[in-house]
CSV table of C-alpha atoms and ligand atoms in Angstrom, one decimal:
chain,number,residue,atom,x,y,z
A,265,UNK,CA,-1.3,32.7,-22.6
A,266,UNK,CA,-0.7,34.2,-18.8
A,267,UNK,CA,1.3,36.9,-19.1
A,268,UNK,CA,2.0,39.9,-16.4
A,269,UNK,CA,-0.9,41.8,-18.5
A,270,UNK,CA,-3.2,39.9,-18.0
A,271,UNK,CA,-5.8,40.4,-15.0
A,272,UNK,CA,-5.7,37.5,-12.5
A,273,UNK,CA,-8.6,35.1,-12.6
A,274,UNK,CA,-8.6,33.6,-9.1
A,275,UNK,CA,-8.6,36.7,-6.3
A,276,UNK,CA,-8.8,35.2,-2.6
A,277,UNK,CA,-9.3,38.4,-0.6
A,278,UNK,CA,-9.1,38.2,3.1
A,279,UNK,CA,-10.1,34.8,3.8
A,280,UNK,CA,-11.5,33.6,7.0
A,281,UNK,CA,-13.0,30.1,7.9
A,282,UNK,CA,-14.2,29.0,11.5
A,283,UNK,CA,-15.7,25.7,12.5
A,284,UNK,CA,-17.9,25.8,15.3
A,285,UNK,CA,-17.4,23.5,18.0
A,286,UNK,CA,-18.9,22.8,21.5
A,287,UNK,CA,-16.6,25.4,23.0
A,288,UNK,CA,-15.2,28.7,21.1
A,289,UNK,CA,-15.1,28.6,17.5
A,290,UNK,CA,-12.3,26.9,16.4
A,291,UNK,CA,-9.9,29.3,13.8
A,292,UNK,CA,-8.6,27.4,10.8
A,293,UNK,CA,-7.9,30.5,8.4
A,294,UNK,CA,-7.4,33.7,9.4
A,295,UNK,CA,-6.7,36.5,6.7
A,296,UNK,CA,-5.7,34.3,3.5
A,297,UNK,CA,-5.3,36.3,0.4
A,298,UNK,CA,-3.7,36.0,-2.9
A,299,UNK,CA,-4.3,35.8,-6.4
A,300,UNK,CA,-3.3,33.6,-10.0
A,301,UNK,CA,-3.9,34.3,-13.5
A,302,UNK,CA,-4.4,31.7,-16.1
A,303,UNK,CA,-1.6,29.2,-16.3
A,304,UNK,CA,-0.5,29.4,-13.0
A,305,UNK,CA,0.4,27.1,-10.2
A,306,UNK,CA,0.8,27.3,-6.7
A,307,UNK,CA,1.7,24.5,-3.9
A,308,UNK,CA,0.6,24.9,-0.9
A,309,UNK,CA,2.5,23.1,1.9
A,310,UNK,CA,1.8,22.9,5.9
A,311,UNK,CA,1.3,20.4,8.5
A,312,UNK,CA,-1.4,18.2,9.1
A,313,UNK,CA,-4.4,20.2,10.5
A,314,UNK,CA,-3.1,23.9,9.0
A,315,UNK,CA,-6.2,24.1,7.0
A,316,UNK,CA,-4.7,23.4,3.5
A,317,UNK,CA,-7.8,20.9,3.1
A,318,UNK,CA,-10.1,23.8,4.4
A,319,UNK,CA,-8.8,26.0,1.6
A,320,UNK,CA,-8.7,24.0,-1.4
A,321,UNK,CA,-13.0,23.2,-0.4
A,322,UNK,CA,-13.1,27.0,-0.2
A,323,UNK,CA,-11.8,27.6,-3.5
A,324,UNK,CA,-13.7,24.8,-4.9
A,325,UNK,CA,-16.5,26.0,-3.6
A,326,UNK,CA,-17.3,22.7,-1.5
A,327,UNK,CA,-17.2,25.2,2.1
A,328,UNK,CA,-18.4,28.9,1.8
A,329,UNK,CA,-15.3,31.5,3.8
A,330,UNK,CA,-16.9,32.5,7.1
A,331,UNK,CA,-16.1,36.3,5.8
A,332,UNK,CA,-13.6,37.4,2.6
A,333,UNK,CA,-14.1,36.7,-1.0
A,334,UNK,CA,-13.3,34.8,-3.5
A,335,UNK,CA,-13.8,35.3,-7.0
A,336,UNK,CA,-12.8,33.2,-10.2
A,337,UNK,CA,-13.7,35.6,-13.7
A,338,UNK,CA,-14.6,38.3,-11.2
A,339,UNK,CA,-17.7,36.1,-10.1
A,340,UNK,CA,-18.6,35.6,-6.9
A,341,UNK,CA,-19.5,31.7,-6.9
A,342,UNK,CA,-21.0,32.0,-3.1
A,343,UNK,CA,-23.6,34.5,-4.6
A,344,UNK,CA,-25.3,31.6,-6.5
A,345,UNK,CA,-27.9,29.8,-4.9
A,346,UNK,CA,-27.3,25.8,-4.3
A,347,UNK,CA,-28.2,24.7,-7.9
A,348,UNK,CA,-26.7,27.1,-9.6
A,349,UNK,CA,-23.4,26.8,-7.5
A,350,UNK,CA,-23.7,23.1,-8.4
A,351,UNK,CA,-23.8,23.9,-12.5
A,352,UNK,CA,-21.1,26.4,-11.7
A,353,UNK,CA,-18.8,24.0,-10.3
A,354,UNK,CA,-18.8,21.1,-12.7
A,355,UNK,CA,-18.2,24.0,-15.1
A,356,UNK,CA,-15.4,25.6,-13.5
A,357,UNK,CA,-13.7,23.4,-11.1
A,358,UNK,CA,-12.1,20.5,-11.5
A,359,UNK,CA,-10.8,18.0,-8.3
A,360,UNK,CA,-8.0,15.5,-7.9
A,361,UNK,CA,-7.7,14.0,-4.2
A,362,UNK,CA,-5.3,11.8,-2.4
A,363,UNK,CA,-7.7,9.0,-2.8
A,364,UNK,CA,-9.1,8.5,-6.6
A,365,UNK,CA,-12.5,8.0,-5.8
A,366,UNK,CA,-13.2,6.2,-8.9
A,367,UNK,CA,-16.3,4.0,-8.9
A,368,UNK,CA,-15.8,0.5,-8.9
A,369,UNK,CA,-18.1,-1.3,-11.0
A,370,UNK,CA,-17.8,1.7,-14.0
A,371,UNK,CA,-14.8,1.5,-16.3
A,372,UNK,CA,-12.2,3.8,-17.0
A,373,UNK,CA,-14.1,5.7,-20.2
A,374,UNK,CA,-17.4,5.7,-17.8
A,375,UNK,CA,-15.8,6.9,-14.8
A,376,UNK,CA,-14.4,9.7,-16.6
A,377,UNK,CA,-17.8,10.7,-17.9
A,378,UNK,CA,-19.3,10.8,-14.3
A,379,UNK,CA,-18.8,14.8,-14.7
A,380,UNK,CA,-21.8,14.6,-17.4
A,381,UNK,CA,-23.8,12.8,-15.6
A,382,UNK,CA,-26.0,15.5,-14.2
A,383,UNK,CA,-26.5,16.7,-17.2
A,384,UNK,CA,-28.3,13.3,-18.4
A,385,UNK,CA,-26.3,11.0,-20.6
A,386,UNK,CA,-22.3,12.1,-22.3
A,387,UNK,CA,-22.7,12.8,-25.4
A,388,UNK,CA,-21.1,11.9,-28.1
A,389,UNK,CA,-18.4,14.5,-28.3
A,390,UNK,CA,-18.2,14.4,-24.6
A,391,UNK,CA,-17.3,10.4,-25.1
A,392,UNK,CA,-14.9,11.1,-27.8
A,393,UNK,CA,-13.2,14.3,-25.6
A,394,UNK,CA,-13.1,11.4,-22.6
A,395,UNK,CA,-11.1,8.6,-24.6
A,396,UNK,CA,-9.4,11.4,-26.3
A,397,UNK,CA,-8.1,12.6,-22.9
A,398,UNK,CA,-7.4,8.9,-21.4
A,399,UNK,CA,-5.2,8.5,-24.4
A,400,UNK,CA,-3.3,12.0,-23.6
A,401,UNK,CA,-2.5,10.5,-19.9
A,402,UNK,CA,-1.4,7.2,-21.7
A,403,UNK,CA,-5.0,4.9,-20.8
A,404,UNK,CA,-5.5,4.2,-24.3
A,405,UNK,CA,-5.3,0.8,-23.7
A,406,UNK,CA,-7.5,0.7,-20.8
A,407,UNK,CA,-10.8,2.1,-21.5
A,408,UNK,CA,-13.0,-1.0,-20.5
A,409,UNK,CA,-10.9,-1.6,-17.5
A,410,UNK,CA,-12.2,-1.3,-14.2
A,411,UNK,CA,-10.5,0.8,-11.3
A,412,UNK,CA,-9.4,-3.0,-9.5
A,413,UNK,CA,-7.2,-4.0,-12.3
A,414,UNK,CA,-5.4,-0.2,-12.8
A,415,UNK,CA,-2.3,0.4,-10.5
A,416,UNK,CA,-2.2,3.1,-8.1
A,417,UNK,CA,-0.5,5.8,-10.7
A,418,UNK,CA,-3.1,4.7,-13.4
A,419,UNK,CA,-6.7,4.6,-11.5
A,420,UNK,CA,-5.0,8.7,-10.5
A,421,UNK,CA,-4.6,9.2,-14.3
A,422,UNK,CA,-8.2,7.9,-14.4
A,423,UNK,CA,-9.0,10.6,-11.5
A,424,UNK,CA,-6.9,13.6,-13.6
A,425,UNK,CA,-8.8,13.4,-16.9
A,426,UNK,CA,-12.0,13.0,-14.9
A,427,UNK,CA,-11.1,16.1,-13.6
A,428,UNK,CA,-10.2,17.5,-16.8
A,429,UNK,CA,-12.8,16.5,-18.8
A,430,UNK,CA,-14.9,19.0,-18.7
A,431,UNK,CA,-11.8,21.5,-19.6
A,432,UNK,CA,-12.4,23.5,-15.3
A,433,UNK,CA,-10.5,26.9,-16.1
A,434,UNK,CA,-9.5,25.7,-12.0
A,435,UNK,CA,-7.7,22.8,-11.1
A,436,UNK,CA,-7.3,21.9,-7.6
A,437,UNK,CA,-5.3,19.1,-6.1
A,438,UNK,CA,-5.8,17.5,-2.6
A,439,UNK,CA,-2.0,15.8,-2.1
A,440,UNK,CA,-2.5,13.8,-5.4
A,441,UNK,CA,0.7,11.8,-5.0
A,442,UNK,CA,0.3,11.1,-1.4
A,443,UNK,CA,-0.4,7.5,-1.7
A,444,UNK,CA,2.1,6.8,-4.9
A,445,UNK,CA,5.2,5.4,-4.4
A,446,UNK,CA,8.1,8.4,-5.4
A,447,UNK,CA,8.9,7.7,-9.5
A,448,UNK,CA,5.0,7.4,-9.9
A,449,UNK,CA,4.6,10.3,-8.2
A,450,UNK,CA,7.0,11.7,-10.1
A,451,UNK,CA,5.5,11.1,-13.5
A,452,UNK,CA,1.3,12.2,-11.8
A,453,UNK,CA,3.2,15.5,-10.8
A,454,UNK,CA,4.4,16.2,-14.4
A,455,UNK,CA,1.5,15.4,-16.0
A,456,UNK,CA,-0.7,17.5,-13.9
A,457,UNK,CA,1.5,20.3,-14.9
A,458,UNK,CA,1.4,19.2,-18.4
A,459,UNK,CA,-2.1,19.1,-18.8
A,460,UNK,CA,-2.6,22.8,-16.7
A,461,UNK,CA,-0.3,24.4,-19.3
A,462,UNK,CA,-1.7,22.5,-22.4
A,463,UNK,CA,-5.4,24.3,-21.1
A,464,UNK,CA,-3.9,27.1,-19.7
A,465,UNK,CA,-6.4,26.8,-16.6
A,466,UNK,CA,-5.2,27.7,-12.9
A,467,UNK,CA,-3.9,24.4,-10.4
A,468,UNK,CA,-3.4,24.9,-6.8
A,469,UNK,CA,-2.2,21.6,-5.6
A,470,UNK,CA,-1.3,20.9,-1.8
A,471,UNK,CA,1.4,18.7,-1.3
A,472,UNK,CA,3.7,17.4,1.2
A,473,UNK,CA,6.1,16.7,-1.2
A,474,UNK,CA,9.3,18.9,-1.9
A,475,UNK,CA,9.7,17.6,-5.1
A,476,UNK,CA,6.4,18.3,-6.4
A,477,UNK,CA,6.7,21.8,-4.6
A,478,UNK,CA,9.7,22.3,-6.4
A,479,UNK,CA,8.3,22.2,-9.7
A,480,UNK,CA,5.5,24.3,-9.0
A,481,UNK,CA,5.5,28.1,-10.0
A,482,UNK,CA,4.5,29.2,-6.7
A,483,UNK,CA,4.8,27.7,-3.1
A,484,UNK,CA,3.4,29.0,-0.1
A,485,UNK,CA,2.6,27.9,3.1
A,486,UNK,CA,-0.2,27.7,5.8
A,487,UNK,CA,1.2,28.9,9.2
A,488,UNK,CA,-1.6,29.7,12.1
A,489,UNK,CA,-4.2,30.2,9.4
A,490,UNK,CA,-2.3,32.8,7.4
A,491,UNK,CA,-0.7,31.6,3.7
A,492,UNK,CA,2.9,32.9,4.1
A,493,UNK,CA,5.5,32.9,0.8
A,494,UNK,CA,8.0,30.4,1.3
A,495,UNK,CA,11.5,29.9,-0.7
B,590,LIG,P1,-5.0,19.9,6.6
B,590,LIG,O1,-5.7,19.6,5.3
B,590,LIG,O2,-4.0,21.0,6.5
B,590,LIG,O3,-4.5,18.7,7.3
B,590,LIG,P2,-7.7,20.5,7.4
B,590,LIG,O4,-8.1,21.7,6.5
B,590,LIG,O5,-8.3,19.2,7.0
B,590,LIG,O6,-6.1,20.5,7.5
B,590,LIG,O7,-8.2,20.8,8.9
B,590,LIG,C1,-7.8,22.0,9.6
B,590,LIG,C2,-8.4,22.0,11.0
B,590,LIG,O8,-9.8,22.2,10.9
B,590,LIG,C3,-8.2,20.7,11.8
B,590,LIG,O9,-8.0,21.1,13.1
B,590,LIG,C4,-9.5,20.0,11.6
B,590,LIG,O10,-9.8,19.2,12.7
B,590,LIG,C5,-10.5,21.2,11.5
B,590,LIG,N1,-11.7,20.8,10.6
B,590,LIG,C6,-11.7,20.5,9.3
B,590,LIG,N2,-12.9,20.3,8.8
B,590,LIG,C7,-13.7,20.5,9.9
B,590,LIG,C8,-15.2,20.5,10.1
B,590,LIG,N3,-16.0,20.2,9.0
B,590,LIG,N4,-15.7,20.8,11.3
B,590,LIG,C9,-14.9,21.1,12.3
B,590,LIG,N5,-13.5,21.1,12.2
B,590,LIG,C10,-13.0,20.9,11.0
B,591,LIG,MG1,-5.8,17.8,4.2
């Protein structure tokens, strides 16, 4: 269990990210730092086009910093080289967005074994660890479904255990309850935090929503590329 012993996992020292563009470089983060043990949870909240997107593919490792660190274990994932990085982050890191991404013509069970994938065929434990997990976010009955015939609040359970499944000690959240209506988002929120404290891993989820904030351990906020503590 976290406790205030215990050395933090994710460090984010300094961070900087510029995209260039046909004029001068454009500035999305400028100095971001902070850091979360295992079982933590931070929200991070700021308007459209503060970078919150641009941070959460830095810590997944999607977007290398333009100069900082970030480490998760005290490894430096943007030391790896492009297939190892790869391995490292279906290993470590595990994604929810706004939009499920779930791919139509699999079912529930399959798309929740697309993480295994590029390792060849699931395995039996990891099928039985996949419908074990759909059960846990109340998909029992829905295994052979496809995406079409879920709801909105279901095909995102779908996209949390997918996340999940192969146990990421870092969860990260693009606004997952962006497109849910406010009791359904309600219910995703909880479980997310259910499912981070049952594994103990990290979640950093940005959200525009006060009530998902509010449940959160942490919130900050992005303000001109700096992550500022709010109350
Ligand atoms: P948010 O998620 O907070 O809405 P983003 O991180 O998506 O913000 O974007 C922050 C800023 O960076 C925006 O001005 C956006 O246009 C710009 N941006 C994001 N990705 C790229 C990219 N790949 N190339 C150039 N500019 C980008
Ligand atoms: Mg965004």
């Amino acid at each position: 269990m976290a406790s205030s012993a215990s050395p933090a996992e994710l460090v984010v020292e300094n961070v900087a990210k510029e995209y260039a563009t046909p004029a001068e470089p454009l500035r999305v983060l400028n100095g971001v730092s902070f850091s979360l043990r295992r079982g933590e949870n931070l929200a991070i909240l700021g308007p459209s086009g503060s970078g919150k997107s641009t941070l959460l593919s830095i810590l997944g490792t999607l977007e290398p910093p333009t100069s900082g660190r970030v480490t998760l274990a005290r490894e430096d994932p943007f030391q790896l080289d492009e297939a190892e990085l790869a391995e490292y982050r279906r290993e470590n890191i595990g994604f929810v967005f706004q939009e499920h991404h779930l791919l139509p013509q699999c079912t529930v069970l399959e798309n929740v074994l697309v993480p295994f994938l590029a390792d060849g065929a699931a395995a039996p434990e990891d099928q039985h660890r996949a419908a074990e997990l759909l059960g846990r976010v109340g998909l029992a009955e829905r295994l052979a479904h496809r995406p079409a015939e879920l709801s909105g609040g279901e095909r995102q359970r779908v996209a949390i255990a997918r996340a999940l499944v192969r146990e990421p000690t870092l969860l990260l959240a693009d606004e997952p309850t962006g497109n849910l209506d406010r009791t359904t988002a309600g219910s995703i929120g909880k479980l997310l935090l259910e499912l981070q404290a049952e594994r103990n891993a990290i979640l950093v989820v940005v959200t525009h929503s006060e009530t998902l904030a509010g449940m959160l351990h942490k919130r900050m906020e992005l303000d001109a590329g700096r992550l500022v503590a709010v109350a």
